[in-house]
Tab-separated table of C-alpha atoms in Angstrom:
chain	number	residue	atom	x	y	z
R	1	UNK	CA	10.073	-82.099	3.334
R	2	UNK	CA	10.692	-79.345	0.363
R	3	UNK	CA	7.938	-79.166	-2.905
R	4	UNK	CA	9.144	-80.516	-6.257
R	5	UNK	CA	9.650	-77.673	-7.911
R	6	UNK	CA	8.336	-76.678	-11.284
R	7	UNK	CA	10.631	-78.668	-13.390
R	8	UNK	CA	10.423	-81.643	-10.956
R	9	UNK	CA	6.598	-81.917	-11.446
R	10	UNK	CA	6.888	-81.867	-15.067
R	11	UNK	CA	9.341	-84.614	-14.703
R	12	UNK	CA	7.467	-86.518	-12.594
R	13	UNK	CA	4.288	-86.651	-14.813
R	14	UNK	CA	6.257	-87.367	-17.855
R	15	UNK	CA	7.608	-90.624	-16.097
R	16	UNK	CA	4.567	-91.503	-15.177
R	17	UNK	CA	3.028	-91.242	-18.646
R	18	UNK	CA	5.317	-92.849	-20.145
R	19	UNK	CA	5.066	-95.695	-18.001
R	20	UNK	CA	1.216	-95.726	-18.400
R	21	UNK	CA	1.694	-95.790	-22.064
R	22	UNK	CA	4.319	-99.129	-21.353
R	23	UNK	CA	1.546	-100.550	-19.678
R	24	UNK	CA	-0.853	-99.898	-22.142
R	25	UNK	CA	1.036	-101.435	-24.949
R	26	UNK	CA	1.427	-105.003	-23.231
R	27	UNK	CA	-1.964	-104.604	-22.569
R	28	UNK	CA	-3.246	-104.407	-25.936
R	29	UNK	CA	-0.410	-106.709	-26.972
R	30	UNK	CA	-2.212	-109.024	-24.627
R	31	UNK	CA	-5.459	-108.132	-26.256
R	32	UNK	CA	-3.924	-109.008	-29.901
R	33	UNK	CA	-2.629	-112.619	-28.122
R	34	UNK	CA	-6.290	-113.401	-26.875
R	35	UNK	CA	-7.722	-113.008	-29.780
R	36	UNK	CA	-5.572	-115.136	-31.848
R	37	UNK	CA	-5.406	-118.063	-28.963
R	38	UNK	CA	-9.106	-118.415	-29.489
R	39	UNK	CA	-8.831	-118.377	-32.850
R	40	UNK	CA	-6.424	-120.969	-33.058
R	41	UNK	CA	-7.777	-122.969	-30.392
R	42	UNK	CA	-10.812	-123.566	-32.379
R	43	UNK	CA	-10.764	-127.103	-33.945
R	44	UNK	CA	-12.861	-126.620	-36.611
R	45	UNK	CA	-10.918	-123.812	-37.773
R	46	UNK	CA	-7.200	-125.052	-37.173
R	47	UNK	CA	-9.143	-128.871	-38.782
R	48	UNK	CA	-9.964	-126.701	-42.292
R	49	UNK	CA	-6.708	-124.861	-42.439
R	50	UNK	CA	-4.102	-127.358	-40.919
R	51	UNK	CA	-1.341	-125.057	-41.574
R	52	UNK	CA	-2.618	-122.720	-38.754
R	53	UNK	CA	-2.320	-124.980	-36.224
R	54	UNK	CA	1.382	-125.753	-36.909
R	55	UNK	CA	1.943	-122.158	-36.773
R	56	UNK	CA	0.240	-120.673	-34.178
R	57	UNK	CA	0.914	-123.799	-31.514
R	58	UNK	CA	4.540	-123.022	-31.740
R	59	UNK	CA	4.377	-119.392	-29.795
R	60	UNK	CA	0.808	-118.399	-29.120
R	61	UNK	CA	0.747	-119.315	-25.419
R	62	UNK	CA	4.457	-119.060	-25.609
R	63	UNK	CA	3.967	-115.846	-25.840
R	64	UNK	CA	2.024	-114.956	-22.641
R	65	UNK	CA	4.729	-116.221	-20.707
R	66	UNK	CA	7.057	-114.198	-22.459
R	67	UNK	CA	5.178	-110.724	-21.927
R	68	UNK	CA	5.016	-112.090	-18.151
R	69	UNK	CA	8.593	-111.850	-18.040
R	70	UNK	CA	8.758	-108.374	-19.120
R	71	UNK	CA	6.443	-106.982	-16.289
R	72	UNK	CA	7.966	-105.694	-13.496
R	73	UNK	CA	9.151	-108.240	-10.405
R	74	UNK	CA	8.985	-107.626	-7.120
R	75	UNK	CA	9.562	-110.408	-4.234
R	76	UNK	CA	10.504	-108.652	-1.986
R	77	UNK	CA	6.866	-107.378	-1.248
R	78	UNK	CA	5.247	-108.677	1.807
R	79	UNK	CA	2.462	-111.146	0.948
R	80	UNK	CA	4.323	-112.021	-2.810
R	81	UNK	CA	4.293	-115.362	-3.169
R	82	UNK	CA	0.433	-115.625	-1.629
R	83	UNK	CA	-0.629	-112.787	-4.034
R	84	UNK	CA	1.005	-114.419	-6.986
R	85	UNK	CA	-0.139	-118.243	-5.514
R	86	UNK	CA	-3.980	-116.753	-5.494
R	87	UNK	CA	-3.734	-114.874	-8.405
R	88	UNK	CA	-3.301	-117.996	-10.356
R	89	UNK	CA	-4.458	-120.371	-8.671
R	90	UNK	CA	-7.977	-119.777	-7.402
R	91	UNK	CA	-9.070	-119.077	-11.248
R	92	UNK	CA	-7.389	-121.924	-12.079
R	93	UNK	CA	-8.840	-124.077	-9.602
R	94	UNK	CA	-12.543	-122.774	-10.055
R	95	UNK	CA	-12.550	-123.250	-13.752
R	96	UNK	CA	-10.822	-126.513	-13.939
R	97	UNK	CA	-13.193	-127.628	-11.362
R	98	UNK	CA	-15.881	-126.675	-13.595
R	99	UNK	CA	-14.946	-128.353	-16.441
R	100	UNK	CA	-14.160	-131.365	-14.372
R	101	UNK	CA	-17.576	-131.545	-12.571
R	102	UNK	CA	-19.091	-131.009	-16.106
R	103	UNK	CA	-17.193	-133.926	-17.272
R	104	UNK	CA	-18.604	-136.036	-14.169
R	105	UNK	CA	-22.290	-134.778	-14.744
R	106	UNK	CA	-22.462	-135.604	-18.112
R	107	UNK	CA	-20.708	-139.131	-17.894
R	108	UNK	CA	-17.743	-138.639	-20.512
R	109	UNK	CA	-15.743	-141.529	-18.346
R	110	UNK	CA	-17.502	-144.829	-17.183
R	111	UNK	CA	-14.394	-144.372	-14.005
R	112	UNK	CA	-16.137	-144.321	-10.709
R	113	UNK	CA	-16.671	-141.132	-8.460
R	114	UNK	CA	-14.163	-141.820	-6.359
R	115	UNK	CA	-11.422	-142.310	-9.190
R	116	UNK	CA	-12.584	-139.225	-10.906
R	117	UNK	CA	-11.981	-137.697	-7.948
R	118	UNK	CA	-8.359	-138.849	-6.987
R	119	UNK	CA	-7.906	-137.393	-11.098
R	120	UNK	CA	-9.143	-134.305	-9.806
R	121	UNK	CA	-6.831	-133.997	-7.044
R	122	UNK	CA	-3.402	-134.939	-8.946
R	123	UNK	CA	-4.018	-133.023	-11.834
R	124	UNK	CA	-4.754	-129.524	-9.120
R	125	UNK	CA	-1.725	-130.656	-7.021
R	126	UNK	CA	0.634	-130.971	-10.772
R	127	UNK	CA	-1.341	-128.975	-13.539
R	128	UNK	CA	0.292	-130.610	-16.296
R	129	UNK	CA	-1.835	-130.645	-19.391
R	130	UNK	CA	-1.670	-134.262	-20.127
R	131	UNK	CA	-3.042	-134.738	-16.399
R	132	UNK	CA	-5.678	-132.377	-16.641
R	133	UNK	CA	-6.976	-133.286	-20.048
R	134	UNK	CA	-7.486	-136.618	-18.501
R	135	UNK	CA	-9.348	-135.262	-15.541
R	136	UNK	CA	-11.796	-133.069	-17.921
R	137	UNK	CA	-10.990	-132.687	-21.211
R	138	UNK	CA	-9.424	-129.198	-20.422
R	139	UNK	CA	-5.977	-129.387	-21.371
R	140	UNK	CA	-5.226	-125.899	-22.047
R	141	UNK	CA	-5.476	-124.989	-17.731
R	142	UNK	CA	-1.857	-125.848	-17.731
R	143	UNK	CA	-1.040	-121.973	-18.505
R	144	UNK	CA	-1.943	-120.678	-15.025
R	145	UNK	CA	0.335	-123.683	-13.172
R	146	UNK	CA	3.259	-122.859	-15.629
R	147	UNK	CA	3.183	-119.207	-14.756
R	148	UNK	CA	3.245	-119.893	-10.813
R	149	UNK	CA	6.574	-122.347	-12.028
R	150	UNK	CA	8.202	-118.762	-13.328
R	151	UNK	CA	7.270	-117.005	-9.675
R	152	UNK	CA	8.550	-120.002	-8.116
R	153	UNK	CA	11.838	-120.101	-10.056
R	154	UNK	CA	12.712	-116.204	-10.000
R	155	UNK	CA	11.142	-115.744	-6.083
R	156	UNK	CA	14.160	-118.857	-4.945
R	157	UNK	CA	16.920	-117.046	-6.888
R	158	UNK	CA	15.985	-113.707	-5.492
R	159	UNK	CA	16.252	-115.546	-2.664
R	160	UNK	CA	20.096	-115.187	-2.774
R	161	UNK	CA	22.270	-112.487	-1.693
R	162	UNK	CA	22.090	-109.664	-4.024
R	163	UNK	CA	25.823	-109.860	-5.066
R	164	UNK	CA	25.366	-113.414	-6.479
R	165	UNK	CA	21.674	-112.847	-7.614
R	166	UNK	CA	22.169	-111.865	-11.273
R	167	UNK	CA	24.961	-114.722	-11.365
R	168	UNK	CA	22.735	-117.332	-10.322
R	169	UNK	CA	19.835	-115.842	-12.468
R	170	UNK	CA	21.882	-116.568	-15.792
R	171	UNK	CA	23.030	-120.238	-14.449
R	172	UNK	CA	19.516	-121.208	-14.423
R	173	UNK	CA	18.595	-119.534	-17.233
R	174	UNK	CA	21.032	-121.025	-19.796
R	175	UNK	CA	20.904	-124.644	-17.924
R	176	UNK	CA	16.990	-124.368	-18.475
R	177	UNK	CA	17.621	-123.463	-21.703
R	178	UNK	CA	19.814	-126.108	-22.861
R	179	UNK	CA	18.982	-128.940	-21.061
R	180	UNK	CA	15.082	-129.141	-19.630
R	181	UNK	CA	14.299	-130.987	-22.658
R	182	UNK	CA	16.541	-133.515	-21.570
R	183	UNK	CA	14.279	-134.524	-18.530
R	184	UNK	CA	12.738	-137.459	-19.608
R	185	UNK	CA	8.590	-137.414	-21.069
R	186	UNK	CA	7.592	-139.929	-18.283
R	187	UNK	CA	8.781	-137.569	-15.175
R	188	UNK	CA	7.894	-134.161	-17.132
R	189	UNK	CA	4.430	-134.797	-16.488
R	190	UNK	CA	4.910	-135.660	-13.173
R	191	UNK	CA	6.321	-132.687	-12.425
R	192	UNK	CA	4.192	-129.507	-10.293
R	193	UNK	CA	3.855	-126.332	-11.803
R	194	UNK	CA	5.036	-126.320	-15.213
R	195	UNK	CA	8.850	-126.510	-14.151
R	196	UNK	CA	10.133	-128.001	-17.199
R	197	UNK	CA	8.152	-125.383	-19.125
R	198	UNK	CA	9.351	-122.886	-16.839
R	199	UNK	CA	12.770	-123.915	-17.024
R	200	UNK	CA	12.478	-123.958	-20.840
R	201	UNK	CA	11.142	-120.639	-20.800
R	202	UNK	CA	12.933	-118.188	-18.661
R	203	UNK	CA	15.931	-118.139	-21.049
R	204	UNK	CA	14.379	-116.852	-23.436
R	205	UNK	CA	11.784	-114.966	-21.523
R	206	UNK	CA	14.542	-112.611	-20.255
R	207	UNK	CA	16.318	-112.298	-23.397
R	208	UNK	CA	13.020	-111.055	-24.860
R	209	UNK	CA	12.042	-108.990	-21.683
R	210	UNK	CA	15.173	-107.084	-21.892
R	211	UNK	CA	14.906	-105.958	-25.564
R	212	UNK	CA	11.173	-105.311	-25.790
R	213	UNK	CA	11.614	-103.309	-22.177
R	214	UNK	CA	14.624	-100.648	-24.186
R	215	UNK	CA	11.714	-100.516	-27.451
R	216	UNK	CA	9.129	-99.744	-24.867
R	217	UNK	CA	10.845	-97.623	-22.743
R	218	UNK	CA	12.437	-95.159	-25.486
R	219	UNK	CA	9.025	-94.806	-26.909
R	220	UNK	CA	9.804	-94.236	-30.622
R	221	UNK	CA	6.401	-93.289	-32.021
R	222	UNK	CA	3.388	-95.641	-33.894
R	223	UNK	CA	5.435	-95.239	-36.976
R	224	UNK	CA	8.982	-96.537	-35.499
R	225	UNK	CA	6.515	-99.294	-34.217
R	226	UNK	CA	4.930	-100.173	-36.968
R	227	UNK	CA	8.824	-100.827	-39.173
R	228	UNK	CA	9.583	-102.855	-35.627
R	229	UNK	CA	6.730	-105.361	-36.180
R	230	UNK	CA	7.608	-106.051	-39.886
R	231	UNK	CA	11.532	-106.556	-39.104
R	232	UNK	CA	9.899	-108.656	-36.120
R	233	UNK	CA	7.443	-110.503	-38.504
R	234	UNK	CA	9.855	-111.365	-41.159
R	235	UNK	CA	12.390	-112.915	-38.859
R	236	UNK	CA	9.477	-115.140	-37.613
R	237	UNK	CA	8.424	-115.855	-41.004
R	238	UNK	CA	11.968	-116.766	-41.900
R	239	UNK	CA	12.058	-119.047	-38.640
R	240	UNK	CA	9.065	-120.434	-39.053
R	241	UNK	CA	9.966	-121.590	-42.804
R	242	UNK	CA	13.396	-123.033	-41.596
R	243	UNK	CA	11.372	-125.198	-39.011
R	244	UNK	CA	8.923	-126.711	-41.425
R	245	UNK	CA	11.935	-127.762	-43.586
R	246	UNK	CA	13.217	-129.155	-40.926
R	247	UNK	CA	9.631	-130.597	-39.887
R	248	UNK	CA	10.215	-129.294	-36.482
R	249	UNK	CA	7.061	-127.950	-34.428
R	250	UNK	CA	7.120	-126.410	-30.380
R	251	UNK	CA	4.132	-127.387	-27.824
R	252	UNK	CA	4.856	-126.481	-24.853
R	253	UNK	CA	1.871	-128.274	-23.345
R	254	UNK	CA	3.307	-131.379	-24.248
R	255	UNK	CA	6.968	-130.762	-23.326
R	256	UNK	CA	7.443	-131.172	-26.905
R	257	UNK	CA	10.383	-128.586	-27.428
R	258	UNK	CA	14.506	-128.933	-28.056
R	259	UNK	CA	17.394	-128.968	-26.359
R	260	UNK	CA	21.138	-128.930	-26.536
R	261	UNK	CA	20.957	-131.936	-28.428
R	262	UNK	CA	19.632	-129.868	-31.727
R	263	UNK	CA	20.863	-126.865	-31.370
R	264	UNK	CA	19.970	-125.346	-34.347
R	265	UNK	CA	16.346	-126.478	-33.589
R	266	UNK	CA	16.567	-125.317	-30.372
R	267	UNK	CA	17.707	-121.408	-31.173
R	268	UNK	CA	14.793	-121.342	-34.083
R	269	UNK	CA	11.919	-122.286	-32.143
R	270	UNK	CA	13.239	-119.922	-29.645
R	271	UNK	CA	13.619	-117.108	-31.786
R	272	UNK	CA	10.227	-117.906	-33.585
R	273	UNK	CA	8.459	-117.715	-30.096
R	274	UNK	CA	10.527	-114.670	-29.746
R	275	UNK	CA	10.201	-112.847	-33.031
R	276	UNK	CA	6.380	-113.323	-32.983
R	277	UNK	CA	5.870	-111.972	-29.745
R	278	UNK	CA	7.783	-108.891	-29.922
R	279	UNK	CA	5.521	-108.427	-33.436
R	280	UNK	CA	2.509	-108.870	-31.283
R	281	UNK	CA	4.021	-105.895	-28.942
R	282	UNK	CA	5.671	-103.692	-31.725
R	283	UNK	CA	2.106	-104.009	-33.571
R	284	UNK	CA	0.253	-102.634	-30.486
R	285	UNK	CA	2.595	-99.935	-30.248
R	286	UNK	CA	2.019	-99.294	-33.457
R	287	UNK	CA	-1.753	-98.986	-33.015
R	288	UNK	CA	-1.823	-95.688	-30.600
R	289	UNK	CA	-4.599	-96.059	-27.653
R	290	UNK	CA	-6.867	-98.568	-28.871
R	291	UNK	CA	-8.786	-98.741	-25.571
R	292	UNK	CA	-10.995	-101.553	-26.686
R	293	UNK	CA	-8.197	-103.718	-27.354
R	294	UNK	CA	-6.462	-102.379	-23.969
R	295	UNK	CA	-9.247	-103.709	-22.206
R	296	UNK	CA	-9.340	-107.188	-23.858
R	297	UNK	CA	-5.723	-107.660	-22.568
R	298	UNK	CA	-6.641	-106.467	-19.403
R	299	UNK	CA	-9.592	-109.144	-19.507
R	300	UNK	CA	-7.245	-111.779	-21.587
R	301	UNK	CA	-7.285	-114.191	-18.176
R	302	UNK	CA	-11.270	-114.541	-18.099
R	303	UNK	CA	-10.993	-115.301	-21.686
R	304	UNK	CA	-8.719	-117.782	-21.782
R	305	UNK	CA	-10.069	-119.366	-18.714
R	306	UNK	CA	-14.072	-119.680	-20.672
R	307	UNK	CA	-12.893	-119.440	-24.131
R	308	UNK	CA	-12.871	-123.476	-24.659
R	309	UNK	CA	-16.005	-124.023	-22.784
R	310	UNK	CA	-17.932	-121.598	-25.010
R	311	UNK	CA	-16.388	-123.355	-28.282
R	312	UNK	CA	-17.329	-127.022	-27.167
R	313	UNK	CA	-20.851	-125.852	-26.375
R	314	UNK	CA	-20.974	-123.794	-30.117
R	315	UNK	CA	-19.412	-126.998	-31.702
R	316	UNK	CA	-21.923	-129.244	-30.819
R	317	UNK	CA	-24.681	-127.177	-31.623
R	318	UNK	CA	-22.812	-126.560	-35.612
R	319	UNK	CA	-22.705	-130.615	-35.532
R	320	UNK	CA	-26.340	-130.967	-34.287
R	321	UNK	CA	-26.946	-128.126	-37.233
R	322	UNK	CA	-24.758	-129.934	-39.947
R	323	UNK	CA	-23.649	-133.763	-38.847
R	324	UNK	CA	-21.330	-134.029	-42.181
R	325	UNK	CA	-19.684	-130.692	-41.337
R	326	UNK	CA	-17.355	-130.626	-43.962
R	327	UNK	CA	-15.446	-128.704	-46.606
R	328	UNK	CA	-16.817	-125.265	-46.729
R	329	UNK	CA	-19.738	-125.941	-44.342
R	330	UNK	CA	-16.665	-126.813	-41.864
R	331	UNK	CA	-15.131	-123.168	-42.624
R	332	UNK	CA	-18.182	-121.183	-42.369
R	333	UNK	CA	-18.890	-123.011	-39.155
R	334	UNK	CA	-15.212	-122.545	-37.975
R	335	UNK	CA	-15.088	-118.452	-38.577
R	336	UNK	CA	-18.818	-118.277	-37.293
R	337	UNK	CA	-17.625	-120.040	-34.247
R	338	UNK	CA	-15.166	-118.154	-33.699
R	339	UNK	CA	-16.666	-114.580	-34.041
R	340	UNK	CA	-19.066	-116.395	-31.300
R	341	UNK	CA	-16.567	-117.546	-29.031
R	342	UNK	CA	-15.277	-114.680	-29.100
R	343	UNK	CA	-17.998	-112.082	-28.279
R	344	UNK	CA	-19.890	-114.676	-25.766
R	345	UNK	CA	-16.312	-114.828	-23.885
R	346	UNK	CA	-15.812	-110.944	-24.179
R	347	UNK	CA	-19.445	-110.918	-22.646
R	348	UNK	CA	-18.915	-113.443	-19.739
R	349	UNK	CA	-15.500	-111.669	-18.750
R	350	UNK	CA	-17.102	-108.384	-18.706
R	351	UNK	CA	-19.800	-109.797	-16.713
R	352	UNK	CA	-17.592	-111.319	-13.587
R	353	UNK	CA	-15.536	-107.878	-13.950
R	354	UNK	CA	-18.722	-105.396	-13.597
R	355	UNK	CA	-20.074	-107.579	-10.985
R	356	UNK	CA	-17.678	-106.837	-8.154
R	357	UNK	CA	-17.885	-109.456	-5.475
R	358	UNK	CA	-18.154	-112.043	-8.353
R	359	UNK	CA	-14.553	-110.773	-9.835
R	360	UNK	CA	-12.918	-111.010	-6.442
R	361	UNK	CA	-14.155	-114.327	-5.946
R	362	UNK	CA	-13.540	-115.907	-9.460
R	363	UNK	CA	-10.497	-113.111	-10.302
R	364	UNK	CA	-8.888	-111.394	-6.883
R	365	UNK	CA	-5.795	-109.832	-7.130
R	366	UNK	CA	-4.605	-110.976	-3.711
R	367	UNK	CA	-5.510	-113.329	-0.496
R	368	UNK	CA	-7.418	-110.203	1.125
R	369	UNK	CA	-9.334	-109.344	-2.538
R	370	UNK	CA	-10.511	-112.895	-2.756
R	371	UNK	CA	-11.764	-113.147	1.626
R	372	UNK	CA	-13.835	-109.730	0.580
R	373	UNK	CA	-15.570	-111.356	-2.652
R	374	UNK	CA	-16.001	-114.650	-0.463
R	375	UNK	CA	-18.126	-112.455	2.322
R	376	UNK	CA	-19.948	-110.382	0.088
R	377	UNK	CA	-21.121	-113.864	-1.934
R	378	UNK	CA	-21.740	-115.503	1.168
R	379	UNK	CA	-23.235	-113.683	3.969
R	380	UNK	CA	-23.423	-116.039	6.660
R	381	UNK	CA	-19.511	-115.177	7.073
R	382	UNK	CA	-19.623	-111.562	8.236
């Protein structure tokens, strides 16, 4: 085999920079995301400043399945659909169990053991929110299910011969699109792995993948970033203001989003999930290296996953502090929360990820990560 030449190396290590710098931006676009999902996942913010809520809810998680969509797929790997099934799953699993066993301890339900754990089982085996907030209280778990749904969906159309692939790709795309809403609210639920969601979702996911892939990829500079997210913010902002005419709002958690039957409803929500995404990315691009933030994307999953268990334990104590907790009091104690939730989550994450065997057992980025964080954790299996 002949040596890349002179030229050849040169092009070789400008490829491969400029694929660690579109890397790099999703991460700390996924660092910007985490940040403002804890924000607005804290009550007694979102309860002083109602507004928020009705904003953020309609794209913040949204929004993570959108920048999954733009990351590179590949099923044809061996192992794929394990890797991606324990991936999501065993962190999901763990921490939902968590919450749930918390739940038992404490006695939040008067249900015996037995029934709470039957509403254990269903709400693993579907991971629909409105099943696992009745389980434990943890609603927001429903992320890591919907995500496998995506896999799921993209893996069985890849699944097809290669000639009919991108065909059968747009079919299920646009049908999602237009018509998932139309399953009805009592069989959503019922549903495994966020289908409807994901069905919902990969329309516009690809759409979005496609465009923010060409900004990435030509790699305009910070400043060519920076006019990106304002274009990008203002069509959200001009979105967002349509749908509060129209007193329209998107949660996904709650299947709560449009189909072909409001059209006009159903392109605006779309492009408002859309617009304020790709303002998240164009905004880290915008930002240069930003390693701190690069790492909180990187460390977005642990986040998410002990975010809401951090906040429940800081509200009670700001109740037990202040029992009115209202007005101002409530503000101070929502942005003091907050700032809490924050750095105690950025402090447990980086805690399971500098403590090896505990991030391949809580974390693992495949079957064979997760059986080498379950020996080191538990001897008596060597």
């Amino acid at each position: 085999m002949t040596q890349p030449g002179r030229g050849e190396k040169m092009a070789v290590k400008s490829d491969n920079s400029a694929t660690q710098r579109f890397f790099a931006t999703l991460d700390r676009a996924k660092g910007i995301l985490i940040v403002l999902i804890v924000f607005a996942h804290n009550t007694l913010v979102t309860q002083s400043w109602p507004d928020l809520r009705g904003f953020f809810y309609n794209w913040h998680v949204f929004a993570f399945l959108l920048l999954a969509l733009v990351m590179p797929f590949r099923s044809d790997k061996p192992g794929f659909l394990t890797t991606r099934f324990v991936r999501y799953y065993v962190p999901f699993i763990i921490f939902f169990t968590m919450t749930w066993a918390a739940m038992v301890v404490l006695g939040g339900t008067t249900a015996g053991l037995l029934d709470r754990f039957s509403e254990w089982a269903v709400a693993v085996l579907i991971g629909s929110a409105a099943l696992l907030d009745q389980a434990s209280g943890a609603r927001l778990f429903w992320f890591l299910p919907a995500l496998m749904g995506l896999v799921l969906i993209r893996w069985a159309i890849d699944q097809f011969h290669e000639t009919v692939r991108p065909m059968m790709l747009g079919l299920v795309a646009i049908a999602g699109f237009l018509f998932a809403g139309l399953i009805p609210d009592a069989v959503k639920q019922w549903l495994p792995f966020g289908i409807p969601i994901a069905l919902y979702a990969i329309g516009p996911g690809l759409v979005f993948a496609y465009l923010v892939t060409r900004a990435l990829r030509a790699d305009p500079g910070t400043a060519t970033f920076a006019l990106y997210a304002v274009l990008s913010a203002a069509v959200c902002g001009l979105l967002y203001a349509y749908s509060v005419s129209r007193g329209s709002a998107l949660v996904l958690a709650s299947f709560d989003f449009y189909d072909i039957r409001s059209p006009d409803l159903l392109l605006a929500h779309a492009g408002l999930a859309m617009s304020a995404a790709a303002t998240v990315v164009f905004a880290a691009g915008a930002m240069g290296e930003a390693r701190w933030l690069q790492w909180l994307g990187q460390a977005s999953l642990l986040i998410y996953l002990v975010h809401q268990i951090i906040f429940v334990g800081l509200r009670a104590v700001a109740f037990q502090v202040d029992p009115e907790l209202e007005g101002a009091s409530r503000q101070v104690a929502g942005i003091a929360t907050f700032v809490a939730t924050m750095a105690l989550s950025v402090a447990v994450a980086w805690l399971i990820q500098s403590r090896e065997a505990l991030n391949q057992l809580v974390a693992p980025r495949d079957w064979a990560d997760w059986t080498r964080g379950l020996d080191k954790l538990l001897p008596f299996r060597a």
